[in-house]
Amino acid sequence: MNRVVITGAGTVNALGHNVPDTLEAMREGRCGIGELEFRDVERLSIRIGGQVKGLDAEHHFNRQQMVLYDRFTQFTLLATAEAMAQSGIEFSGELAAKAGVVLGTAGGGVSTWDDNYRSVYEDGKNRVHPFVVPKLMNNAAASHVSMQYNLKGPSFTVSTACSSSNHAMAQAFQMVRSGMSRAMITGGSESMLCFGGVKAWEGLRVMSRDACRPFSANRNGMVQGEGAGIFVFEDYEHAKARGAEILCEVIGFAMTSDASDIVMPSKQGAARAMSGALADAGIAASDVGYVNAHGTGTAANDKTECAAVADVFGPHADDLMISSTKSMHGHLIGGTGAVELLACIMALKDGVIAPTIGYEEQDPECALDVVPNESRDAKVDVALSNAFAFGGLNAVLALRKI
Amino acid sequence: MNVSDKVIEIIAEQAVLEPSDVTLDSTLEDLGVDSLGLVESIFAIEEAFDISIPFNANDPSDSDFDISSVKTIIAGIEKLVAEQKS
């Protein structure tokens, strides 16, 4: 089996339009959640989110691109450009023939659906733009990445709600580890912050009206975010041979299904995913210094996740740090694991643990070191990144400092 | 703006050309308008004139709408406008 490393990272999210700005915001414990701005927001009862603001898409894309790129594709392409520039990898010949792109998204082109349903239902129009389908399809972003960077190998999109990105990155990891490909582009993207997207979430009554406070006893729900996180996963020997900068190593993963409930999380499912990732990586629980939590800020997730961590890590659970960066960038649904992987990279590479901000009151059911409110300097050798989706589909990645 | 000028304007925008670069004898191929560009042009023309164009992208030659040159497209549009607006 080949060792797999990350040689490039890129992002667009509410904390920043690139990785350095995002990591700076995480270090400073800044909150990217604010008032939502889009048409008909006044008809929503939930009006906050981690919205990407100040991104001038027309500046980055020409008219022909704009008619084909939904916002989730725009986020993906901008993040990919950053990751590719950092990695310095170029896809041609045999490398390109086997390299692909595996991305996660839960909703794909949600705002394209929304705009065009509004047009035909509300405005009574009988004709929509011919590119509605290629613009909204869940694989649009992956396909545009493949076209732009000449990726001719396995390319597809994974959709497992809030675990989509982690499932996608697990696939890419396996492909490089097995030798099927020398390098893969992977990560995920989401853009549901439009009237219909938020309205649908409102219905579930799990959204907070004021803030995302994971693990805090007074937490009152999740807050949606949007954006993308994209990475270059590369064979270690390949990266070393071309002198690439290595951000960290991906050492294992596990995927489990709760097989129990469509929305309620299961401690066993989450625990099996974490212990499975440790086993796959061939490491002991005591090696883990940091867990980037799924940490949605809902009553159900946070206590279930903490109980699962306690089960998997035993007494070591009290020694490790676990934080939820959703408190800062919101819950990016299908893109969330990808943006959260940046916090793991920061922990491993820079020795800085991103905090759980908005933490106000201790919850005896979440009695772990959640790195409250302020980032912390700490040396971490191994980090886990958790994602537990609606539908009971869990995916956990394990990463190591290099 | 008459039908001809408007159609030329739409096709020119698709081709990323100035309207003056689009002649009546130009074919879409000459102008570099591909199949997606054609479908988008037809949409734009339908929107501009509020007409419905019988065009099937699966088999353009089967449609009762001749796209072999800018001239035939304009003639087709003028006919449709006259029929559908009368």
Coordinates of C-alpha atoms in Angstrom, one line a residue:
Chain A
M1 CA 0.0 0.0 0.0
N2 CA 1.2 3.5 -0.8
R3 CA 1.4 6.3 1.6
V4 CA -0.9 9.2 0.8
V5 CA -0.1 12.9 1.5
I6 CA -1.9 16.2 1.0
T7 CA 0.1 18.5 -1.2
G8 CA -2.5 21.3 -1.9
A9 CA -5.4 22.8 -0.1
G10 CA -8.0 25.4 -1.2
T11 CA -11.2 26.8 0.2
V12 CA -13.9 29.4 0.0
N13 CA -16.1 29.7 3.0
A14 CA -17.6 32.3 5.4
L15 CA -14.3 32.8 7.2
G16 CA -12.2 33.5 4.1
H17 CA -11.9 33.1 0.4
N18 CA -8.6 31.1 0.7
V19 CA -6.8 28.9 3.1
P20 CA -4.5 31.5 4.8
D21 CA -7.5 33.8 5.6
T22 CA -9.6 30.9 6.9
L23 CA -6.8 29.6 9.2
E24 CA -6.2 33.0 10.5
A25 CA -9.9 33.4 11.4
M26 CA -9.8 30.0 13.1
R27 CA -6.7 30.9 15.0
E28 CA -8.4 34.1 16.2
G29 CA -11.7 32.4 16.9
R30 CA -13.6 34.7 14.6
C31 CA -17.2 34.0 13.7
G32 CA -18.2 34.0 10.1
I33 CA -21.9 33.6 10.9
G34 CA -24.1 36.6 10.2
E35 CA -27.3 37.9 8.7
L36 CA -28.3 36.1 5.5
E37 CA -28.6 38.2 2.4
F38 CA -30.7 37.0 -0.5
R39 CA -34.2 37.4 -2.0
D40 CA -37.2 36.7 0.2
V41 CA -35.0 36.3 3.4
E42 CA -37.7 38.2 5.2
R43 CA -40.1 35.3 4.8
L44 CA -37.7 33.0 6.7
S45 CA -37.7 32.5 10.5
I46 CA -34.1 31.5 10.3
R47 CA -32.1 34.4 9.1
I48 CA -28.5 33.7 10.0
G49 CA -25.8 31.6 8.3
G50 CA -22.2 31.3 7.4
Q51 CA -22.7 33.0 4.0
V52 CA -19.8 33.7 1.7
K53 CA -19.8 37.4 1.1
G54 CA -17.8 39.7 -1.1
L55 CA -17.0 37.1 -3.7
D56 CA -17.3 38.7 -7.0
A57 CA -18.0 35.7 -9.2
E58 CA -18.1 37.8 -12.4
H59 CA -14.6 38.9 -11.8
H60 CA -13.4 35.3 -11.8
F61 CA -15.6 33.7 -14.5
N62 CA -16.6 34.9 -17.9
R63 CA -20.2 35.0 -19.2
Q64 CA -20.1 31.6 -20.8
Q65 CA -18.8 30.1 -17.5
M66 CA -21.3 32.0 -15.4
V67 CA -24.3 30.5 -17.3
L68 CA -22.9 27.0 -16.5
Y69 CA -21.5 27.4 -13.0
D70 CA -23.9 27.2 -10.1
R71 CA -22.6 28.8 -6.9
F72 CA -21.4 25.4 -5.6
T73 CA -19.4 24.9 -8.8
Q74 CA -17.9 28.4 -8.5
F75 CA -16.8 27.7 -4.9
T76 CA -15.3 24.4 -6.1
L77 CA -13.3 25.9 -9.0
L78 CA -11.9 28.7 -6.9
A79 CA -10.9 26.4 -4.1
T80 CA -9.4 23.9 -6.7
A81 CA -7.3 26.7 -8.3
E82 CA -5.8 27.5 -4.9
A83 CA -5.1 23.8 -4.1
M84 CA -3.6 23.2 -7.5
A85 CA -1.4 26.3 -7.3
Q86 CA -0.1 25.2 -3.9
S87 CA 0.5 21.6 -5.0
G88 CA 2.2 22.5 -8.2
I89 CA 1.1 19.2 -9.7
E90 CA 0.3 19.1 -13.4
F91 CA -1.8 16.4 -15.0
S92 CA -0.6 15.0 -18.3
G93 CA 0.1 11.7 -19.9
E94 CA -0.2 8.6 -17.8
L95 CA -0.6 10.5 -14.6
A96 CA -3.7 12.3 -16.0
A97 CA -5.1 9.2 -17.5
K98 CA -5.5 7.6 -14.1
A99 CA -6.0 10.7 -11.9
G100 CA -9.5 11.9 -11.2
V101 CA -11.7 14.0 -9.0
V102 CA -14.1 12.8 -6.3
L103 CA -16.2 15.4 -4.6
G104 CA -18.9 15.6 -2.1
T105 CA -22.1 17.6 -2.1
A106 CA -25.5 17.0 -0.6
G107 CA -27.6 19.3 -2.7
G108 CA -25.6 20.3 -5.8
G109 CA -27.0 23.3 -7.6
V110 CA -29.7 24.2 -5.0
S111 CA -29.9 27.8 -6.0
T112 CA -30.3 26.9 -9.6
W113 CA -33.3 24.7 -8.7
D114 CA -34.6 27.5 -6.5
D115 CA -34.2 30.3 -9.1
N116 CA -35.8 28.2 -11.9
Y117 CA -38.7 26.9 -9.8
R118 CA -39.4 30.4 -8.8
S119 CA -39.3 31.5 -12.4
V120 CA -41.8 28.9 -13.6
Y121 CA -44.0 28.6 -10.5
E122 CA -44.0 32.1 -9.0
D123 CA -43.3 34.3 -12.1
G124 CA -45.3 32.0 -14.4
K125 CA -42.7 31.7 -17.0
N126 CA -42.9 28.8 -19.4
R127 CA -39.3 28.6 -20.5
V128 CA -36.1 28.1 -18.6
H129 CA -32.5 28.6 -19.7
P130 CA -31.2 25.5 -21.6
F131 CA -28.4 24.9 -19.2
V132 CA -30.5 24.4 -16.1
V133 CA -29.7 20.7 -16.0
P134 CA -26.0 20.8 -16.6
K135 CA -25.8 23.6 -14.0
L136 CA -27.7 22.0 -11.2
M137 CA -26.5 18.4 -11.4
N138 CA -24.6 17.2 -8.4
N139 CA -21.6 16.2 -10.5
A140 CA -21.3 19.5 -12.3
A141 CA -18.5 20.7 -10.1
A142 CA -16.5 17.5 -10.4
S143 CA -16.9 17.5 -14.1
H144 CA -15.8 21.1 -14.5
V145 CA -12.7 20.4 -12.4
S146 CA -11.9 17.4 -14.5
M147 CA -12.2 19.5 -17.7
Q148 CA -10.1 22.3 -16.3
Y149 CA -7.3 20.2 -15.0
N150 CA -7.3 17.3 -17.6
L151 CA -8.3 14.6 -15.1
K152 CA -9.2 11.5 -17.1
G153 CA -9.4 8.8 -14.4
P154 CA -12.2 8.0 -11.9
S155 CA -14.3 11.1 -11.3
F156 CA -17.6 11.2 -9.6
T157 CA -19.6 12.9 -6.9
V158 CA -20.6 11.4 -3.6
S159 CA -23.8 12.5 -1.9
T160 CA -24.3 11.4 1.7
A161 CA -25.7 14.5 3.3
C162 CA -23.4 15.9 6.0
S163 CA -20.7 13.2 5.4
S164 CA -20.5 13.7 1.6
S165 CA -17.0 15.3 1.7
N166 CA -15.6 12.7 4.1
H167 CA -17.0 9.9 2.0
A168 CA -15.5 11.5 -1.1
M169 CA -12.1 12.0 0.5
A170 CA -12.1 8.5 1.7
Q171 CA -12.7 7.3 -1.8
A172 CA -9.8 9.4 -3.2
F173 CA -7.6 8.2 -0.4
Q174 CA -8.3 4.6 -1.2
M175 CA -7.5 5.1 -4.8
V176 CA -4.1 6.7 -4.1
R177 CA -3.3 4.2 -1.4
S178 CA -4.1 1.2 -3.5
G179 CA -2.0 2.5 -6.4
M180 CA -5.0 2.9 -8.7
S181 CA -4.0 6.6 -9.1
R182 CA -0.9 8.6 -8.2
A183 CA -3.0 11.7 -7.3
M184 CA -6.6 12.7 -6.9
I185 CA -8.4 16.0 -6.4
T186 CA -11.0 15.6 -3.7
G187 CA -13.1 17.5 -1.1
G188 CA -16.6 19.0 -1.4
S189 CA -18.8 21.9 -1.8
E190 CA -22.2 23.1 -0.8
S191 CA -24.4 26.2 -1.4
M192 CA -27.9 25.9 0.1
L193 CA -28.1 29.4 1.4
C194 CA -31.1 30.5 -0.7
F195 CA -34.7 30.9 0.1
G196 CA -35.8 27.4 -0.7
G197 CA -32.7 25.8 0.8
V198 CA -33.0 27.4 4.2
K199 CA -36.8 27.1 4.1
A200 CA -36.5 23.3 3.8
W201 CA -34.1 23.2 6.8
E202 CA -36.4 25.4 8.8
G203 CA -39.0 22.7 8.7
L204 CA -36.9 20.3 10.7
R205 CA -36.8 22.7 13.7
V206 CA -33.1 22.0 14.3
M207 CA -31.8 25.4 13.3
S208 CA -30.6 28.1 15.7
R209 CA -31.9 31.6 15.3
D210 CA -28.9 33.2 17.0
A211 CA -25.7 31.2 17.1
C212 CA -24.0 27.8 16.7
R213 CA -22.7 26.8 20.2
P214 CA -21.5 23.2 19.9
F215 CA -21.1 21.3 23.3
S216 CA -22.4 24.3 25.3
A217 CA -25.3 23.5 27.6
N218 CA -27.3 26.4 26.1
R219 CA -26.8 25.3 22.5
N220 CA -30.0 25.6 20.5
G221 CA -29.3 24.1 17.1
M222 CA -27.2 24.2 14.0
V223 CA -26.4 27.1 11.6
Q224 CA -25.9 26.5 7.9
G225 CA -22.8 27.6 6.1
E226 CA -21.7 27.4 2.5
G227 CA -18.4 27.1 0.6
A228 CA -15.9 24.5 -0.6
G229 CA -12.8 22.7 0.5
I230 CA -10.6 21.1 -2.1
F231 CA -7.4 19.0 -1.7
V232 CA -4.7 17.3 -3.7
F233 CA -4.2 13.8 -2.4
E234 CA -0.9 12.4 -3.7
D235 CA 1.2 9.3 -3.5
Y236 CA 4.0 10.2 -1.0
E237 CA 6.8 9.0 -3.2
H238 CA 5.4 10.9 -6.1
A239 CA 5.2 14.1 -4.1
K240 CA 8.6 13.6 -2.6
A241 CA 10.2 13.0 -6.0
R242 CA 8.9 16.3 -7.4
G243 CA 9.8 18.2 -4.2
A244 CA 6.3 19.1 -3.3
E245 CA 5.4 20.7 0.0
I246 CA 3.6 18.2 2.1
L247 CA 0.8 19.5 4.4
C248 CA 0.2 16.2 6.3
E249 CA -0.4 12.5 5.7
V250 CA -3.8 10.8 5.4
I251 CA -3.4 7.5 7.2
G252 CA -6.8 5.9 7.5
F253 CA -10.5 6.1 7.3
A254 CA -13.7 4.2 8.1
M255 CA -17.2 4.4 7.0
T256 CA -20.2 2.9 8.9
S257 CA -23.9 3.0 8.7
D258 CA -26.2 3.2 11.8
A259 CA -28.9 1.2 10.0
S260 CA -31.3 2.6 12.6
D261 CA -32.9 6.1 12.0
I262 CA -33.2 8.6 9.2
V263 CA -32.3 11.6 11.4
M264 CA -31.3 10.5 15.0
P265 CA -27.6 9.8 15.4
S266 CA -26.3 6.6 17.0
K267 CA -23.5 6.4 19.4
Q268 CA -22.5 2.9 18.2
G269 CA -22.4 4.0 14.5
A270 CA -20.2 7.0 15.4
A271 CA -18.0 5.0 17.7
R272 CA -17.5 2.2 15.1
A273 CA -16.5 4.8 12.5
M274 CA -13.8 6.4 14.8
S275 CA -12.4 3.0 16.0
G276 CA -12.5 1.8 12.4
A277 CA -10.4 4.7 11.3
L278 CA -7.9 4.0 14.1
A279 CA -7.7 0.4 13.1
D280 CA -7.3 1.2 9.4
A281 CA -4.5 3.6 10.2
G282 CA -2.9 1.0 12.5
I283 CA -2.6 3.4 15.4
A284 CA -3.6 3.3 19.1
A285 CA -6.4 5.5 20.4
S286 CA -3.8 7.2 22.7
D287 CA -1.9 8.5 19.6
V288 CA -4.8 10.9 18.8
G289 CA -4.3 14.4 20.0
Y290 CA -7.1 16.2 18.3
V291 CA -10.6 15.4 17.0
N292 CA -12.3 17.8 14.7
A293 CA -15.9 17.0 15.8
H294 CA -19.0 16.8 13.7
G295 CA -20.2 19.1 16.5
T296 CA -23.4 20.5 14.9
G297 CA -24.6 22.3 18.0
T298 CA -27.8 20.3 18.1
A299 CA -28.9 18.6 21.3
A300 CA -28.8 15.1 19.7
N301 CA -25.5 15.2 17.8
D302 CA -23.2 16.7 20.5
K303 CA -24.1 14.5 23.4
T304 CA -24.1 11.4 21.1
E305 CA -20.7 12.3 19.7
C306 CA -19.2 13.0 23.1
A307 CA -20.5 9.6 24.4
A308 CA -19.0 7.9 21.3
V309 CA -15.6 9.6 21.8
A310 CA -15.7 8.5 25.5
D311 CA -16.4 4.9 24.4
V312 CA -13.7 4.8 21.8
F313 CA -10.9 6.6 23.7
G314 CA -11.6 5.5 27.3
P315 CA -9.5 7.4 29.8
H316 CA -7.6 9.1 26.9
A317 CA -10.8 11.0 26.0
D318 CA -9.9 13.4 28.8
D319 CA -6.5 14.1 27.4
L320 CA -7.4 14.8 23.8
M321 CA -8.8 18.0 22.4
I322 CA -12.1 18.0 20.4
S323 CA -13.4 21.1 18.8
S324 CA -16.2 22.1 16.4
T325 CA -15.3 24.7 13.9
K326 CA -18.9 24.8 12.7
S327 CA -19.2 27.4 15.5
M328 CA -17.3 29.7 13.1
H329 CA -18.0 28.7 9.5
G330 CA -21.4 27.1 10.1
H331 CA -22.4 23.7 8.9
L332 CA -21.5 23.3 5.2
I333 CA -23.6 20.2 4.9
G334 CA -22.0 18.2 2.1
G335 CA -18.9 20.4 2.0
T336 CA -18.4 20.5 5.7
G337 CA -15.8 17.7 6.2
A338 CA -13.6 19.3 3.6
V339 CA -13.5 22.7 5.2
E340 CA -13.0 21.1 8.6
L341 CA -10.1 19.1 7.3
L342 CA -8.3 22.5 7.2
A343 CA -8.5 22.7 11.0
C344 CA -6.9 19.2 11.2
I345 CA -4.1 20.3 8.9
M346 CA -3.6 23.4 11.0
A347 CA -3.4 21.3 14.2
L348 CA -0.8 18.9 12.6
K349 CA 1.3 21.3 10.6
D350 CA 1.1 24.6 12.6
G351 CA 0.4 23.2 16.1
V352 CA -2.6 25.4 16.5
I353 CA -5.9 23.9 17.6
A354 CA -9.0 25.7 16.3
P355 CA -11.5 26.6 19.1
T356 CA -15.1 25.9 19.6
I357 CA -16.4 29.4 19.8
G358 CA -19.7 30.6 21.4
Y359 CA -19.1 28.2 24.3
E360 CA -20.9 29.5 27.3
E361 CA -22.0 26.8 29.7
Q362 CA -20.6 23.4 30.5
D363 CA -22.8 20.5 29.6
P364 CA -22.2 17.4 31.8
E365 CA -23.1 15.3 28.8
C366 CA -20.3 16.9 26.7
A367 CA -17.6 16.8 29.4
L368 CA -14.6 16.8 27.1
D369 CA -11.9 19.4 26.4
V370 CA -13.7 21.2 23.6
V371 CA -11.1 24.0 23.3
P372 CA -13.6 26.6 24.3
N373 CA -13.5 30.0 22.6
E374 CA -9.8 30.5 22.1
S375 CA -7.4 28.6 19.9
R376 CA -4.5 26.8 21.6
D377 CA -1.0 26.0 20.7
A378 CA -0.3 22.2 21.1
K379 CA 1.8 19.6 19.4
V380 CA -0.4 17.0 17.8
D381 CA 0.8 14.0 15.9
V382 CA -2.5 12.4 14.8
A383 CA -5.9 14.0 14.2
L384 CA -9.4 12.6 13.4
S385 CA -12.1 14.3 11.4
N386 CA -15.6 13.2 12.1
A387 CA -18.7 13.4 9.9
F388 CA -22.0 11.9 10.8
A389 CA -24.8 12.3 8.4
F390 CA -28.6 12.3 8.4
G391 CA -29.5 8.8 7.3
G392 CA -27.0 7.4 9.7
L393 CA -24.0 7.4 7.3
N394 CA -20.7 8.1 9.1
A395 CA -17.2 8.7 7.7
V396 CA -14.1 9.4 9.7
L397 CA -10.6 10.2 8.4
A398 CA -7.3 9.9 10.3
L399 CA -4.4 12.2 9.5
R400 CA -0.8 12.4 10.7
K401 CA 1.8 15.1 11.0
I402 CA 4.7 14.7 8.6
Chain B
M1 CA -34.6 47.0 -33.6
N2 CA -35.8 44.8 -36.4
V3 CA -35.7 41.0 -36.3
S4 CA -32.5 40.7 -38.3
D5 CA -30.5 43.1 -36.1
K6 CA -31.7 41.5 -32.9
V7 CA -30.9 37.9 -34.1
I8 CA -27.5 39.0 -35.2
E9 CA -26.9 40.7 -31.9
I10 CA -27.8 37.4 -30.1
I11 CA -25.7 35.3 -32.3
A12 CA -22.8 37.7 -32.0
E13 CA -22.9 37.6 -28.2
Q14 CA -22.8 33.8 -28.3
A15 CA -19.8 33.9 -30.7
V16 CA -18.1 36.6 -28.6
L17 CA -17.9 38.8 -31.7
E18 CA -19.1 42.3 -32.7
P19 CA -22.4 42.3 -34.6
S20 CA -20.6 43.8 -37.5
D21 CA -18.5 40.6 -37.8
V22 CA -21.6 38.5 -38.3
T23 CA -22.8 38.4 -41.9
L24 CA -25.9 37.0 -43.4
D25 CA -23.9 34.3 -45.1
S26 CA -22.1 33.2 -42.0
T27 CA -22.8 29.7 -40.7
L28 CA -22.8 28.9 -37.0
E29 CA -19.7 26.8 -37.6
D30 CA -17.9 29.8 -39.2
L31 CA -18.7 31.8 -36.1
G32 CA -17.6 29.2 -33.7
V33 CA -21.0 28.6 -32.1
D34 CA -21.1 25.0 -30.9
S35 CA -24.2 22.9 -30.1
L36 CA -24.6 24.3 -26.6
G37 CA -24.2 27.8 -28.0
L38 CA -26.9 27.1 -30.5
V39 CA -29.3 25.9 -27.9
E40 CA -28.6 29.0 -25.8
S41 CA -29.1 31.2 -28.8
I42 CA -32.4 29.7 -29.5
F43 CA -33.4 30.3 -25.9
A44 CA -32.3 33.9 -26.2
I45 CA -34.2 34.4 -29.4
E46 CA -37.4 32.8 -27.9
E47 CA -37.1 35.1 -24.9
A48 CA -36.4 38.2 -27.1
F49 CA -39.4 37.7 -29.4
D50 CA -41.6 35.7 -27.1
I51 CA -42.0 32.9 -29.6
S52 CA -41.6 29.2 -29.6
I53 CA -39.0 27.7 -32.0
P54 CA -39.5 24.1 -33.1
F55 CA -36.0 23.0 -32.7
N56 CA -34.9 19.5 -31.7
A57 CA -31.2 19.4 -30.7
N58 CA -31.2 15.6 -31.2
D59 CA -31.6 16.1 -34.9
P60 CA -31.4 19.8 -36.0
S61 CA -32.0 18.9 -39.7
D62 CA -35.3 17.2 -38.7
S63 CA -36.7 20.5 -37.3
D64 CA -38.8 22.8 -39.4
F65 CA -36.3 25.5 -38.7
D66 CA -33.3 26.0 -41.0
I67 CA -30.1 26.8 -39.1
S68 CA -27.7 26.5 -42.1
S69 CA -26.8 30.2 -42.1
V70 CA -27.6 33.4 -40.3
K71 CA -29.8 34.3 -43.2
T72 CA -32.0 31.2 -42.9
I73 CA -32.2 31.6 -39.2
I74 CA -33.5 35.2 -39.6
A75 CA -36.0 34.1 -42.3
G76 CA -37.2 31.3 -39.9
I77 CA -37.6 33.7 -37.0
E78 CA -39.4 36.3 -39.2
K79 CA -41.9 33.6 -40.3
L80 CA -42.4 32.4 -36.7
V81 CA -42.9 35.9 -35.4
A82 CA -45.5 36.6 -38.1
E83 CA -47.3 33.3 -37.4
Q84 CA -47.2 33.4 -33.7
K85 CA -47.9 37.1 -33.3
S86 CA -50.8 37.3 -35.7

